[in-house]
Amino acid sequence: MLTFGCGNKVTTRDVPVALPESFSLPTGASELDTDWWTFFQDSQLNALVDSAIKHNLELKSSWFQVAQEASNVAIIASQRVPQVFLELQGGASRPAPDFVGGENTQLSLRTSYEVDLWGRVKQSKLAAENRLVASYLDYQTLAITIAGEVSLTWFSIQAFQEQLELIQEQTEYNQQVLALIRARFASGQVRGVDILRQEQLIENTKEEALSVQMELKTLNNRLSVLLGIAPGMLSISQEGKLPRLSSLPDAGLPMELINRRPDIQSSFNRMQAADREVAVAISNKYPRLSFNLTGALRSNTLTNLVESQAASLTGSLLMPLFYGGRLNAEKKQAEAFRNQQVQEYGQTILQALQEVEDAMVRESLQQEIIQNLENQLNLAERAFQQLRVEYLNGSIAYLDVLVTLDQMQQLKRELVTEKLNLLLYRVSLYRALAGGFQTPIENEGEFSINENTIPTK
């Protein structure tokens, strides 16, 4: 009856925030796979992500953190079994035969065991298991993040490469226009200031090319680090061609997102661990029952050691009476930490929902932005062609042609940037919806702690 009355049960908690029944925007019908980056149908991206998951040093470091937590579970679980010690003592006394009250040679086997009356050790072990699962889920979250960072970096490299090729084409075209203006200037048909303005446009496009080259080099360095390679040592073929988007994935329901995302499940397990630590803090205020068993061989000389045997069994009941308020303070501290973890769990859920909503909103509006830019570019090209004919006929000044040409070229470069943003928003949506996936390092062996095995799916 005493055990039943004083035992501590781990509380169960629902989601601490109100959830919508569905997301605000409609989504697609295609199911989202765990290897979501393959939806872009880019074989080089697939190879880069696979390499990063295998060689990224930060991800490897996270896996060894999981290994530490697995060992911590084993350390705490060892308290549930008797502790056994083998001890050999030796000494010499003068004068002979020996000092009064004992022998100076002893070989003893000792064992101690604490009866887990209130579940203190059990709850400590369960809390450690929750932290182990949370650590593994953090590892999965980091793997998703790295896959997303590789995708973002790779698409940025492709976009800047496409911009660089576009700028080179525009520079060649501008130089051809400059040659035409110089020929017309030689015949007295245009002013010299038209040449200067065209040369200024060429220098401006060259400056744009230098900026793009700088971004390309830094992006390659970033990709190298993600792949676990020193910057400057990565060699990959870079084609300036962005992939086409597939249809939108099925986002499912908000509750499904909570069960799928590893960062949310990690926060939930940390909340559970904190809840169990409250039970441990309460159990520390109750008596502890322990047993000690000792078997010994004792003698004044080593040769006569086996002639004298002794054994003892003792039990002790330790009841904390006065600790200066420390035990109550530890209980309040554990409760405050648990409440903190509950709030962080709710915040993690809200952030996850925000990420999905933001990604869907951005992608839907980004489609309209791209359409608007394409319309602007179409009008600019038509205006340029008409103004070019009028300029060649001598009816308008070159400044009108130059302004329209500059606008048209800027719109082409901006269109590449906005198409890149559309891809980045899709990557953000995939990352926001993604669940954990198995990595190569997990195939090298799972951590098994008694009946507990780290889940791999």
CSV table of C-alpha atoms in Angstrom, one decimal:
chain,number,residue,atom,x,y,z
A,1,MET,CA,0.0,0.0,0.0
A,2,LEU,CA,2.9,2.4,0.8
A,3,THR,CA,4.5,1.7,-2.5
A,4,PHE,CA,1.3,2.3,-4.4
A,5,GLY,CA,0.5,5.5,-2.5
A,6,CYS,CA,3.9,7.1,-3.0
A,7,GLY,CA,4.7,5.9,-6.5
A,8,ASN,CA,5.0,8.5,-9.2
A,9,LYS,CA,3.2,8.3,-12.6
A,10,VAL,CA,4.5,10.1,-15.6
A,11,THR,CA,1.9,12.5,-16.8
A,12,THR,CA,0.7,12.4,-20.4
A,13,ARG,CA,0.2,15.6,-22.2
A,14,ASP,CA,-1.7,16.6,-25.3
A,15,VAL,CA,-0.4,19.0,-27.9
A,16,PRO,CA,0.0,22.3,-25.9
A,17,VAL,CA,-1.3,24.5,-28.8
A,18,ALA,CA,-4.6,24.5,-30.8
A,19,LEU,CA,-4.1,23.0,-34.3
A,20,PRO,CA,-6.0,23.9,-37.4
A,21,GLU,CA,-7.8,21.1,-39.1
A,22,SER,CA,-6.0,21.7,-42.4
A,23,PHE,CA,-3.5,24.1,-44.0
A,24,SER,CA,-4.8,27.4,-45.4
A,25,LEU,CA,-3.8,26.8,-49.0
A,26,PRO,CA,-4.6,23.7,-51.2
A,27,THR,CA,-1.7,21.4,-51.9
A,28,GLY,CA,-1.0,18.7,-54.5
A,29,ALA,CA,-1.9,15.1,-54.6
A,30,SER,CA,1.6,13.5,-55.0
A,31,GLU,CA,3.0,11.7,-51.9
A,32,LEU,CA,6.2,13.2,-50.5
A,33,ASP,CA,9.0,10.6,-50.3
A,34,THR,CA,11.7,10.7,-47.7
A,35,ASP,CA,14.3,11.4,-50.3
A,36,TRP,CA,12.4,14.5,-51.5
A,37,TRP,CA,15.4,15.9,-53.4
A,38,THR,CA,15.0,13.3,-56.1
A,39,PHE,CA,11.8,15.0,-57.2
A,40,PHE,CA,13.9,17.6,-59.0
A,41,GLN,CA,15.1,14.9,-61.3
A,42,ASP,CA,18.7,16.2,-61.1
A,43,SER,CA,21.2,13.3,-61.1
A,44,GLN,CA,24.0,15.5,-60.0
A,45,LEU,CA,22.0,16.9,-57.1
A,46,ASN,CA,21.2,13.3,-56.0
A,47,ALA,CA,24.9,12.5,-56.0
A,48,LEU,CA,25.8,15.6,-54.1
A,49,VAL,CA,23.2,15.0,-51.4
A,50,ASP,CA,24.3,11.3,-51.0
A,51,SER,CA,27.9,12.4,-50.7
A,52,ALA,CA,27.0,15.1,-48.1
A,53,ILE,CA,24.9,12.6,-46.0
A,54,LYS,CA,27.9,10.2,-46.0
A,55,HIS,CA,30.8,12.6,-45.5
A,56,ASN,CA,29.5,15.7,-43.8
A,57,LEU,CA,31.5,16.2,-40.6
A,58,GLU,CA,28.8,18.0,-38.6
A,59,LEU,CA,26.4,15.1,-39.3
A,60,LYS,CA,29.1,12.6,-38.2
A,61,SER,CA,29.6,14.6,-35.0
A,62,SER,CA,25.9,14.5,-34.3
A,63,TRP,CA,25.9,10.7,-34.7
A,64,PHE,CA,28.6,10.4,-32.0
A,65,GLN,CA,26.4,12.5,-29.8
A,66,VAL,CA,23.7,9.8,-30.2
A,67,ALA,CA,26.4,7.2,-29.3
A,68,GLN,CA,27.1,9.1,-26.0
A,69,GLU,CA,23.4,9.1,-25.1
A,70,ALA,CA,23.2,5.4,-25.8
A,71,SER,CA,26.1,4.8,-23.4
A,72,ASN,CA,24.4,7.1,-20.9
A,73,VAL,CA,21.3,4.8,-21.0
A,74,ALA,CA,23.5,1.8,-20.2
A,75,ILE,CA,25.2,3.6,-17.4
A,76,ILE,CA,21.9,4.5,-15.7
A,77,ALA,CA,20.4,1.0,-16.4
A,78,SER,CA,23.4,-0.5,-14.5
A,79,GLN,CA,21.9,0.8,-11.3
A,80,ARG,CA,19.0,-1.7,-11.6
A,81,VAL,CA,21.3,-4.7,-11.1
A,82,PRO,CA,23.5,-5.5,-8.1
A,83,GLN,CA,27.0,-4.0,-8.0
A,84,VAL,CA,29.7,-6.6,-7.3
A,85,PHE,CA,33.3,-5.9,-6.2
A,86,LEU,CA,36.3,-8.1,-5.6
A,87,GLU,CA,38.7,-6.7,-3.0
A,88,LEU,CA,42.1,-7.9,-1.8
A,89,GLN,CA,43.6,-6.3,1.3
A,90,GLY,CA,47.0,-6.9,2.7
A,91,GLY,CA,49.1,-5.4,5.5
A,92,ALA,CA,51.8,-6.0,8.1
A,93,SER,CA,51.8,-5.4,11.8
A,94,ARG,CA,54.6,-5.0,14.4
A,95,PRO,CA,55.0,-6.6,16.8
A,96,ALA,CA,53.6,-10.0,15.9
A,97,PRO,CA,51.2,-11.7,15.9
A,98,ASP,CA,49.0,-8.7,14.8
A,99,PHE,CA,46.9,-5.8,15.9
A,100,VAL,CA,43.9,-6.6,18.0
A,101,GLY,CA,40.5,-6.9,16.2
A,102,GLY,CA,41.3,-8.2,12.8
A,103,GLU,CA,43.5,-9.9,10.3
A,104,ASN,CA,45.9,-8.2,8.0
A,105,THR,CA,45.2,-10.3,4.8
A,106,GLN,CA,41.7,-10.4,3.4
A,107,LEU,CA,40.1,-11.4,0.0
A,108,SER,CA,36.4,-10.3,-0.1
A,109,LEU,CA,33.6,-10.4,-2.6
A,110,ARG,CA,31.1,-7.6,-2.0
A,111,THR,CA,27.7,-6.9,-3.6
A,112,SER,CA,25.3,-4.1,-3.0
A,113,TYR,CA,21.8,-3.6,-4.3
A,114,GLU,CA,19.3,-0.8,-3.9
A,115,VAL,CA,15.6,-1.8,-4.1
A,116,ASP,CA,13.9,0.6,-6.4
A,117,LEU,CA,10.9,1.2,-4.2
A,118,TRP,CA,9.6,4.4,-5.7
A,119,GLY,CA,10.7,3.9,-9.3
A,120,ARG,CA,13.6,6.4,-9.0
A,121,VAL,CA,16.1,4.3,-11.0
A,122,LYS,CA,13.4,3.2,-13.5
A,123,GLN,CA,12.3,6.8,-14.2
A,124,SER,CA,15.9,7.8,-14.6
A,125,LYS,CA,16.5,5.1,-17.1
A,126,LEU,CA,13.3,6.0,-19.0
A,127,ALA,CA,14.3,9.7,-19.0
A,128,ALA,CA,17.7,8.7,-20.5
A,129,GLU,CA,16.0,6.6,-23.1
A,130,ASN,CA,13.8,9.7,-24.1
A,131,ARG,CA,17.0,11.8,-24.4
A,132,LEU,CA,18.5,9.1,-26.5
A,133,VAL,CA,15.6,9.1,-28.9
A,134,ALA,CA,15.6,12.9,-28.9
A,135,SER,CA,19.3,12.9,-29.8
A,136,TYR,CA,18.7,10.5,-32.7
A,137,LEU,CA,15.8,12.6,-33.9
A,138,ASP,CA,18.1,15.7,-33.8
A,139,TYR,CA,20.5,13.7,-35.9
A,140,GLN,CA,17.7,13.0,-38.4
A,141,THR,CA,16.7,16.7,-38.4
A,142,LEU,CA,20.3,17.7,-39.1
A,143,ALA,CA,20.4,15.2,-42.0
A,144,ILE,CA,17.3,16.9,-43.5
A,145,THR,CA,18.9,20.3,-43.0
A,146,ILE,CA,22.1,19.3,-44.7
A,147,ALA,CA,20.2,17.8,-47.7
A,148,GLY,CA,18.3,21.1,-47.9
A,149,GLU,CA,21.5,23.2,-47.7
A,150,VAL,CA,23.1,21.2,-50.5
A,151,SER,CA,20.0,21.6,-52.7
A,152,LEU,CA,19.9,25.4,-52.0
A,153,THR,CA,23.6,25.8,-52.7
A,154,TRP,CA,23.5,23.6,-55.9
A,155,PHE,CA,20.5,25.5,-57.3
A,156,SER,CA,22.2,28.8,-56.5
A,157,ILE,CA,25.3,27.7,-58.3
A,158,GLN,CA,23.2,26.7,-61.4
A,159,ALA,CA,21.4,30.0,-61.3
A,160,PHE,CA,24.5,32.1,-61.0
A,161,GLN,CA,26.1,30.1,-63.8
A,162,GLU,CA,23.1,30.8,-66.0
A,163,GLN,CA,23.3,34.5,-65.1
A,164,LEU,CA,27.0,34.5,-66.0
A,165,GLU,CA,26.4,33.0,-69.4
A,166,LEU,CA,23.5,35.5,-69.9
A,167,ILE,CA,25.7,38.4,-69.0
A,168,GLN,CA,28.4,37.2,-71.4
A,169,GLU,CA,25.9,37.0,-74.2
A,170,GLN,CA,24.6,40.5,-73.3
A,171,THR,CA,28.2,41.8,-73.2
A,172,GLU,CA,28.9,40.4,-76.7
A,173,TYR,CA,25.6,41.9,-78.0
A,174,ASN,CA,26.4,45.3,-76.4
A,175,GLN,CA,29.8,45.3,-78.1
A,176,GLN,CA,28.2,44.6,-81.4
A,177,VAL,CA,25.9,47.6,-80.9
A,178,LEU,CA,28.9,49.7,-79.9
A,179,ALA,CA,30.6,48.8,-83.2
A,180,LEU,CA,27.4,49.8,-85.1
A,181,ILE,CA,27.3,53.2,-83.2
A,182,ARG,CA,30.9,53.8,-84.0
A,183,ALA,CA,30.3,53.2,-87.7
A,184,ARG,CA,27.4,55.6,-87.7
A,185,PHE,CA,29.5,58.1,-85.8
A,186,ALA,CA,32.2,57.9,-88.4
A,187,SER,CA,29.6,58.8,-91.1
A,188,GLY,CA,28.3,61.7,-88.9
A,189,GLN,CA,24.9,60.2,-88.2
A,190,VAL,CA,25.1,60.1,-84.4
A,191,ARG,CA,26.8,62.0,-81.6
A,192,GLY,CA,29.9,61.0,-79.7
A,193,VAL,CA,28.0,60.8,-76.4
A,194,ASP,CA,26.2,57.8,-77.7
A,195,ILE,CA,29.4,55.9,-77.9
A,196,LEU,CA,30.2,56.8,-74.3
A,197,ARG,CA,26.8,55.7,-73.1
A,198,GLN,CA,27.2,52.4,-74.8
A,199,GLU,CA,30.7,51.9,-73.4
A,200,GLN,CA,29.2,52.7,-69.9
A,201,LEU,CA,26.6,49.9,-70.4
A,202,ILE,CA,29.3,47.4,-71.3
A,203,GLU,CA,31.4,48.3,-68.2
A,204,ASN,CA,28.2,47.9,-66.1
A,205,THR,CA,27.6,44.4,-67.5
A,206,LYS,CA,31.3,43.5,-66.9
A,207,GLU,CA,30.8,44.6,-63.2
A,208,GLU,CA,27.8,42.3,-63.0
A,209,ALA,CA,29.9,39.4,-64.3
A,210,LEU,CA,32.5,40.0,-61.6
A,211,SER,CA,29.9,40.0,-58.9
A,212,VAL,CA,28.4,36.8,-60.2
A,213,GLN,CA,31.8,35.1,-60.4
A,214,MET,CA,32.5,36.1,-56.8
A,215,GLU,CA,29.2,34.5,-55.7
A,216,LEU,CA,30.0,31.4,-57.7
A,217,LYS,CA,33.3,30.9,-56.0
A,218,THR,CA,31.9,31.4,-52.5
A,219,LEU,CA,29.0,29.0,-53.2
A,220,ASN,CA,31.5,26.4,-54.4
A,221,ASN,CA,33.4,26.8,-51.1
A,222,ARG,CA,30.2,26.4,-49.2
A,223,LEU,CA,29.2,23.3,-51.1
A,224,SER,CA,32.7,21.8,-50.5
A,225,VAL,CA,32.3,22.2,-46.7
A,226,LEU,CA,28.9,20.6,-46.8
A,227,LEU,CA,30.4,17.6,-48.6
A,228,GLY,CA,33.3,17.4,-46.1
A,229,ILE,CA,35.9,18.6,-48.6
A,230,ALA,CA,38.3,21.5,-48.1
A,231,PRO,CA,37.4,24.6,-50.1
A,232,GLY,CA,39.2,24.8,-53.4
A,233,MET,CA,39.4,21.0,-53.8
A,234,LEU,CA,35.9,20.4,-55.2
A,235,SER,CA,35.6,19.8,-58.9
A,236,ILE,CA,32.2,19.4,-60.4
A,237,SER,CA,30.7,20.2,-63.8
A,238,GLN,CA,28.4,23.2,-63.5
A,239,GLU,CA,25.6,23.6,-66.0
A,240,GLY,CA,23.7,26.8,-65.9
A,241,LYS,CA,20.2,25.2,-66.3
A,242,LEU,CA,17.7,25.2,-63.5
A,243,PRO,CA,15.4,22.2,-63.3
A,244,ARG,CA,11.6,22.3,-63.8
A,245,LEU,CA,9.4,22.0,-60.8
A,246,SER,CA,7.2,19.0,-60.3
A,247,SER,CA,3.6,19.2,-59.0
A,248,LEU,CA,3.1,20.2,-55.4
A,249,PRO,CA,3.3,17.5,-52.8
A,250,ASP,CA,0.4,16.5,-50.5
A,251,ALA,CA,1.0,18.4,-47.3
A,252,GLY,CA,-1.4,16.2,-45.4
A,253,LEU,CA,-2.9,17.4,-42.1
A,254,PRO,CA,-1.2,19.4,-39.4
A,255,MET,CA,-1.5,16.5,-37.0
A,256,GLU,CA,0.3,14.3,-39.5
A,257,LEU,CA,3.1,16.9,-39.7
A,258,ILE,CA,3.6,16.7,-36.0
A,259,ASN,CA,4.0,12.9,-36.1
A,260,ARG,CA,6.3,13.1,-39.1
A,261,ARG,CA,8.8,15.8,-38.4
A,262,PRO,CA,11.8,14.6,-36.3
A,263,ASP,CA,12.4,18.0,-34.7
A,264,ILE,CA,8.9,18.0,-33.2
A,265,GLN,CA,9.2,14.4,-32.0
A,266,SER,CA,12.6,15.3,-30.5
A,267,SER,CA,11.1,18.1,-28.6
A,268,PHE,CA,8.3,15.8,-27.4
A,269,ASN,CA,10.8,13.3,-26.1
A,270,ARG,CA,12.8,16.0,-24.3
A,271,MET,CA,9.5,17.0,-22.7
A,272,GLN,CA,8.9,13.4,-21.6
A,273,ALA,CA,12.4,13.1,-20.2
A,274,ALA,CA,11.8,16.3,-18.2
A,275,ASP,CA,8.6,14.9,-16.9
A,276,ARG,CA,10.3,11.7,-15.7
A,277,GLU,CA,13.0,13.8,-14.0
A,278,VAL,CA,10.2,15.3,-11.9
A,279,ALA,CA,9.3,11.8,-10.8
A,280,VAL,CA,13.0,11.2,-9.9
A,281,ALA,CA,13.1,14.4,-7.9
A,282,ILE,CA,10.0,13.4,-5.9
A,283,SER,CA,11.4,9.9,-5.3
A,284,ASN,CA,14.6,11.4,-3.8
A,285,LYS,CA,12.5,12.6,-0.9
A,286,TYR,CA,11.4,9.0,0.0
A,287,PRO,CA,13.4,6.4,2.0
A,288,ARG,CA,15.9,4.2,0.1
A,289,LEU,CA,16.3,0.5,0.9
A,290,SER,CA,19.6,-1.2,0.1
A,291,PHE,CA,21.2,-4.5,0.8
A,292,ASN,CA,24.9,-5.4,1.1
A,293,LEU,CA,26.3,-8.9,1.0
A,294,THR,CA,30.0,-9.6,1.8
A,295,GLY,CA,31.9,-12.9,1.7
A,296,ALA,CA,35.5,-12.9,2.7
A,297,LEU,CA,38.6,-15.0,3.3
A,298,ARG,CA,40.7,-13.6,6.2
A,299,SER,CA,44.0,-14.6,7.7
A,300,ASN,CA,47.2,-13.3,9.3
A,301,THR,CA,49.2,-14.9,6.5
A,302,LEU,CA,48.6,-15.3,2.8
A,303,THR,CA,49.2,-19.1,3.0
A,304,ASN,CA,46.4,-19.6,5.6
A,305,LEU,CA,43.9,-17.4,3.7
A,306,VAL,CA,41.5,-20.2,2.9
A,307,GLU,CA,41.3,-21.4,6.5
A,308,SER,CA,39.0,-18.6,7.7
A,309,GLN,CA,35.8,-17.6,6.0
A,310,ALA,CA,33.3,-15.0,6.9
A,311,ALA,CA,30.0,-13.7,5.5
A,312,SER,CA,27.7,-10.8,6.3
A,313,LEU,CA,24.4,-9.6,5.0
A,314,THR,CA,23.2,-6.1,6.0
A,315,GLY,CA,20.2,-4.0,5.0
A,316,SER,CA,19.8,-0.3,5.5
A,317,LEU,CA,16.9,2.1,5.2
A,318,LEU,CA,18.0,5.6,4.5
A,319,MET,CA,15.4,8.3,5.1
A,320,PRO,CA,16.3,11.9,4.2
A,321,LEU,CA,15.3,14.2,7.1
A,322,PHE,CA,17.1,17.5,6.7
A,323,TYR,CA,18.9,18.8,3.6
A,324,GLY,CA,18.4,22.5,4.1
A,325,GLY,CA,15.5,22.6,1.6
A,326,ARG,CA,17.7,21.1,-1.2
A,327,LEU,CA,15.3,18.3,-2.1
A,328,ASN,CA,12.3,20.6,-2.4
A,329,ALA,CA,14.4,23.0,-4.5
A,330,GLU,CA,15.4,20.2,-6.8
A,331,LYS,CA,11.8,19.2,-7.2
A,332,LYS,CA,10.7,22.7,-8.1
A,333,GLN,CA,13.7,23.0,-10.4
A,334,ALA,CA,12.6,19.8,-12.2
A,335,GLU,CA,9.0,21.0,-12.5
A,336,ALA,CA,10.1,24.4,-13.9
A,337,PHE,CA,12.3,22.6,-16.4
A,338,ARG,CA,9.5,20.3,-17.4
A,339,ASN,CA,7.2,23.3,-17.9
A,340,GLN,CA,9.8,25.0,-20.0
A,341,GLN,CA,10.1,21.9,-22.2
A,342,VAL,CA,6.3,21.9,-22.6
A,343,GLN,CA,6.4,25.5,-23.9
A,344,GLU,CA,9.3,24.7,-26.2
A,345,TYR,CA,7.4,21.7,-27.6
A,346,GLY,CA,4.5,24.0,-28.4
A,347,GLN,CA,6.8,26.6,-30.0
A,348,THR,CA,8.4,23.9,-32.1
A,349,ILE,CA,5.0,22.9,-33.4
A,350,LEU,CA,4.0,26.5,-34.2
A,351,GLN,CA,7.3,27.1,-36.0
A,352,ALA,CA,6.8,23.9,-38.1
A,353,LEU,CA,3.3,25.0,-39.1
A,354,GLN,CA,4.6,28.5,-40.0
A,355,GLU,CA,7.4,27.0,-42.2
A,356,VAL,CA,4.8,25.0,-44.2
A,357,GLU,CA,2.4,27.9,-44.5
A,358,ASP,CA,5.2,30.4,-45.5
A,359,ALA,CA,6.6,28.0,-48.1
A,360,MET,CA,3.2,27.5,-49.7
A,361,VAL,CA,2.3,31.2,-49.7
A,362,ARG,CA,5.7,32.2,-51.2
A,363,GLU,CA,5.5,29.6,-53.9
A,364,SER,CA,2.0,30.5,-54.9
A,365,LEU,CA,2.8,34.2,-55.1
A,366,GLN,CA,6.2,33.6,-56.7
A,367,GLN,CA,4.5,32.0,-59.7
A,368,GLU,CA,2.6,35.3,-60.2
A,369,ILE,CA,5.8,37.3,-59.8
A,370,ILE,CA,7.5,35.3,-62.5
A,371,GLN,CA,4.5,35.6,-64.8
A,372,ASN,CA,4.6,39.4,-64.3
A,373,LEU,CA,8.3,39.6,-65.1
A,374,GLU,CA,7.8,37.5,-68.2
A,375,ASN,CA,5.1,40.0,-69.3
A,376,GLN,CA,7.4,42.9,-68.6
A,377,LEU,CA,10.2,41.3,-70.5
A,378,ASN,CA,8.0,40.6,-73.5
A,379,LEU,CA,6.9,44.3,-73.6
A,380,ALA,CA,10.5,45.5,-73.2
A,381,GLU,CA,11.7,43.3,-76.1
A,382,ARG,CA,8.9,44.7,-78.3
A,383,ALA,CA,9.6,48.2,-77.3
A,384,PHE,CA,13.3,47.7,-77.9
A,385,GLN,CA,12.8,46.4,-81.4
A,386,GLN,CA,10.5,49.3,-82.3
A,387,LEU,CA,12.9,51.9,-80.9
A,388,ARG,CA,15.8,50.3,-82.6
A,389,VAL,CA,14.1,50.6,-86.0
A,390,GLU,CA,13.3,54.2,-85.2
A,391,TYR,CA,16.8,55.0,-84.2
A,392,LEU,CA,18.3,53.4,-87.3
A,393,ASN,CA,15.9,55.6,-89.3
A,394,GLY,CA,17.2,58.6,-87.4
A,395,SER,CA,13.9,59.6,-85.9
A,396,ILE,CA,14.9,59.3,-82.2
A,397,ALA,CA,18.0,59.7,-80.1
A,398,TYR,CA,20.0,56.7,-78.9
A,399,LEU,CA,19.3,57.4,-75.3
A,400,ASP,CA,15.7,56.0,-75.6
A,401,VAL,CA,17.2,52.8,-77.1
A,402,LEU,CA,19.8,52.6,-74.5
A,403,VAL,CA,17.4,52.8,-71.6
A,404,THR,CA,15.1,50.2,-73.0
A,405,LEU,CA,18.1,47.9,-73.8
A,406,ASP,CA,19.4,48.2,-70.2
A,407,GLN,CA,15.9,47.5,-68.8
A,408,MET,CA,15.4,44.5,-71.0
A,409,GLN,CA,18.8,43.0,-70.0
A,410,GLN,CA,18.1,43.6,-66.3
A,411,LEU,CA,14.7,41.9,-66.6
A,412,LYS,CA,16.4,38.8,-68.1
A,413,ARG,CA,18.8,38.6,-65.2
A,414,GLU,CA,16.1,39.3,-62.7
A,415,LEU,CA,13.9,36.5,-64.2
A,416,VAL,CA,16.7,34.0,-63.6
A,417,THR,CA,16.9,35.2,-59.9
A,418,GLU,CA,13.1,34.8,-59.4
A,419,LYS,CA,13.1,31.3,-61.0
A,420,LEU,CA,15.8,30.4,-58.5
A,421,ASN,CA,13.7,31.8,-55.7
A,422,LEU,CA,10.8,29.6,-56.8
A,423,LEU,CA,13.1,26.6,-56.5
A,424,LEU,CA,14.3,27.7,-53.1
A,425,TYR,CA,10.7,28.0,-51.9
A,426,ARG,CA,10.0,24.5,-53.1
A,427,VAL,CA,13.0,23.2,-51.2
A,428,SER,CA,11.8,25.0,-48.1
A,429,LEU,CA,8.4,23.3,-48.5
A,430,TYR,CA,10.0,19.9,-48.9
A,431,ARG,CA,12.1,20.5,-45.8
A,432,ALA,CA,9.1,21.7,-43.8
A,433,LEU,CA,7.1,18.6,-44.7
A,434,ALA,CA,9.9,16.0,-44.6
A,435,GLY,CA,10.3,13.2,-42.2
A,436,GLY,CA,13.5,11.5,-41.2
A,437,PHE,CA,15.3,9.1,-43.4
A,438,GLN,CA,17.9,6.4,-42.9
A,439,THR,CA,21.6,7.4,-43.5
A,440,PRO,CA,24.6,5.2,-44.5
A,441,ILE,CA,26.2,5.4,-41.0
A,442,GLU,CA,23.2,3.7,-39.5
A,443,ASN,CA,23.7,0.6,-41.6
A,444,GLU,CA,27.1,0.1,-40.0
A,445,GLY,CA,25.4,-1.0,-36.8
A,446,GLU,CA,22.6,0.0,-34.5
A,447,PHE,CA,22.9,0.8,-30.8
A,448,SER,CA,21.1,-1.8,-28.7
A,449,ILE,CA,20.7,-1.1,-25.1
A,450,ASN,CA,19.0,-4.1,-23.4
A,451,GLU,CA,15.5,-4.1,-25.0
A,452,ASN,CA,15.9,-0.6,-26.4
A,453,THR,CA,16.9,-0.1,-30.0
A,454,ILE,CA,17.2,3.2,-31.8
A,455,PRO,CA,14.5,3.4,-34.5
A,456,THR,CA,15.7,3.7,-38.0
A,457,LYS,CA,12.5,4.7,-39.7
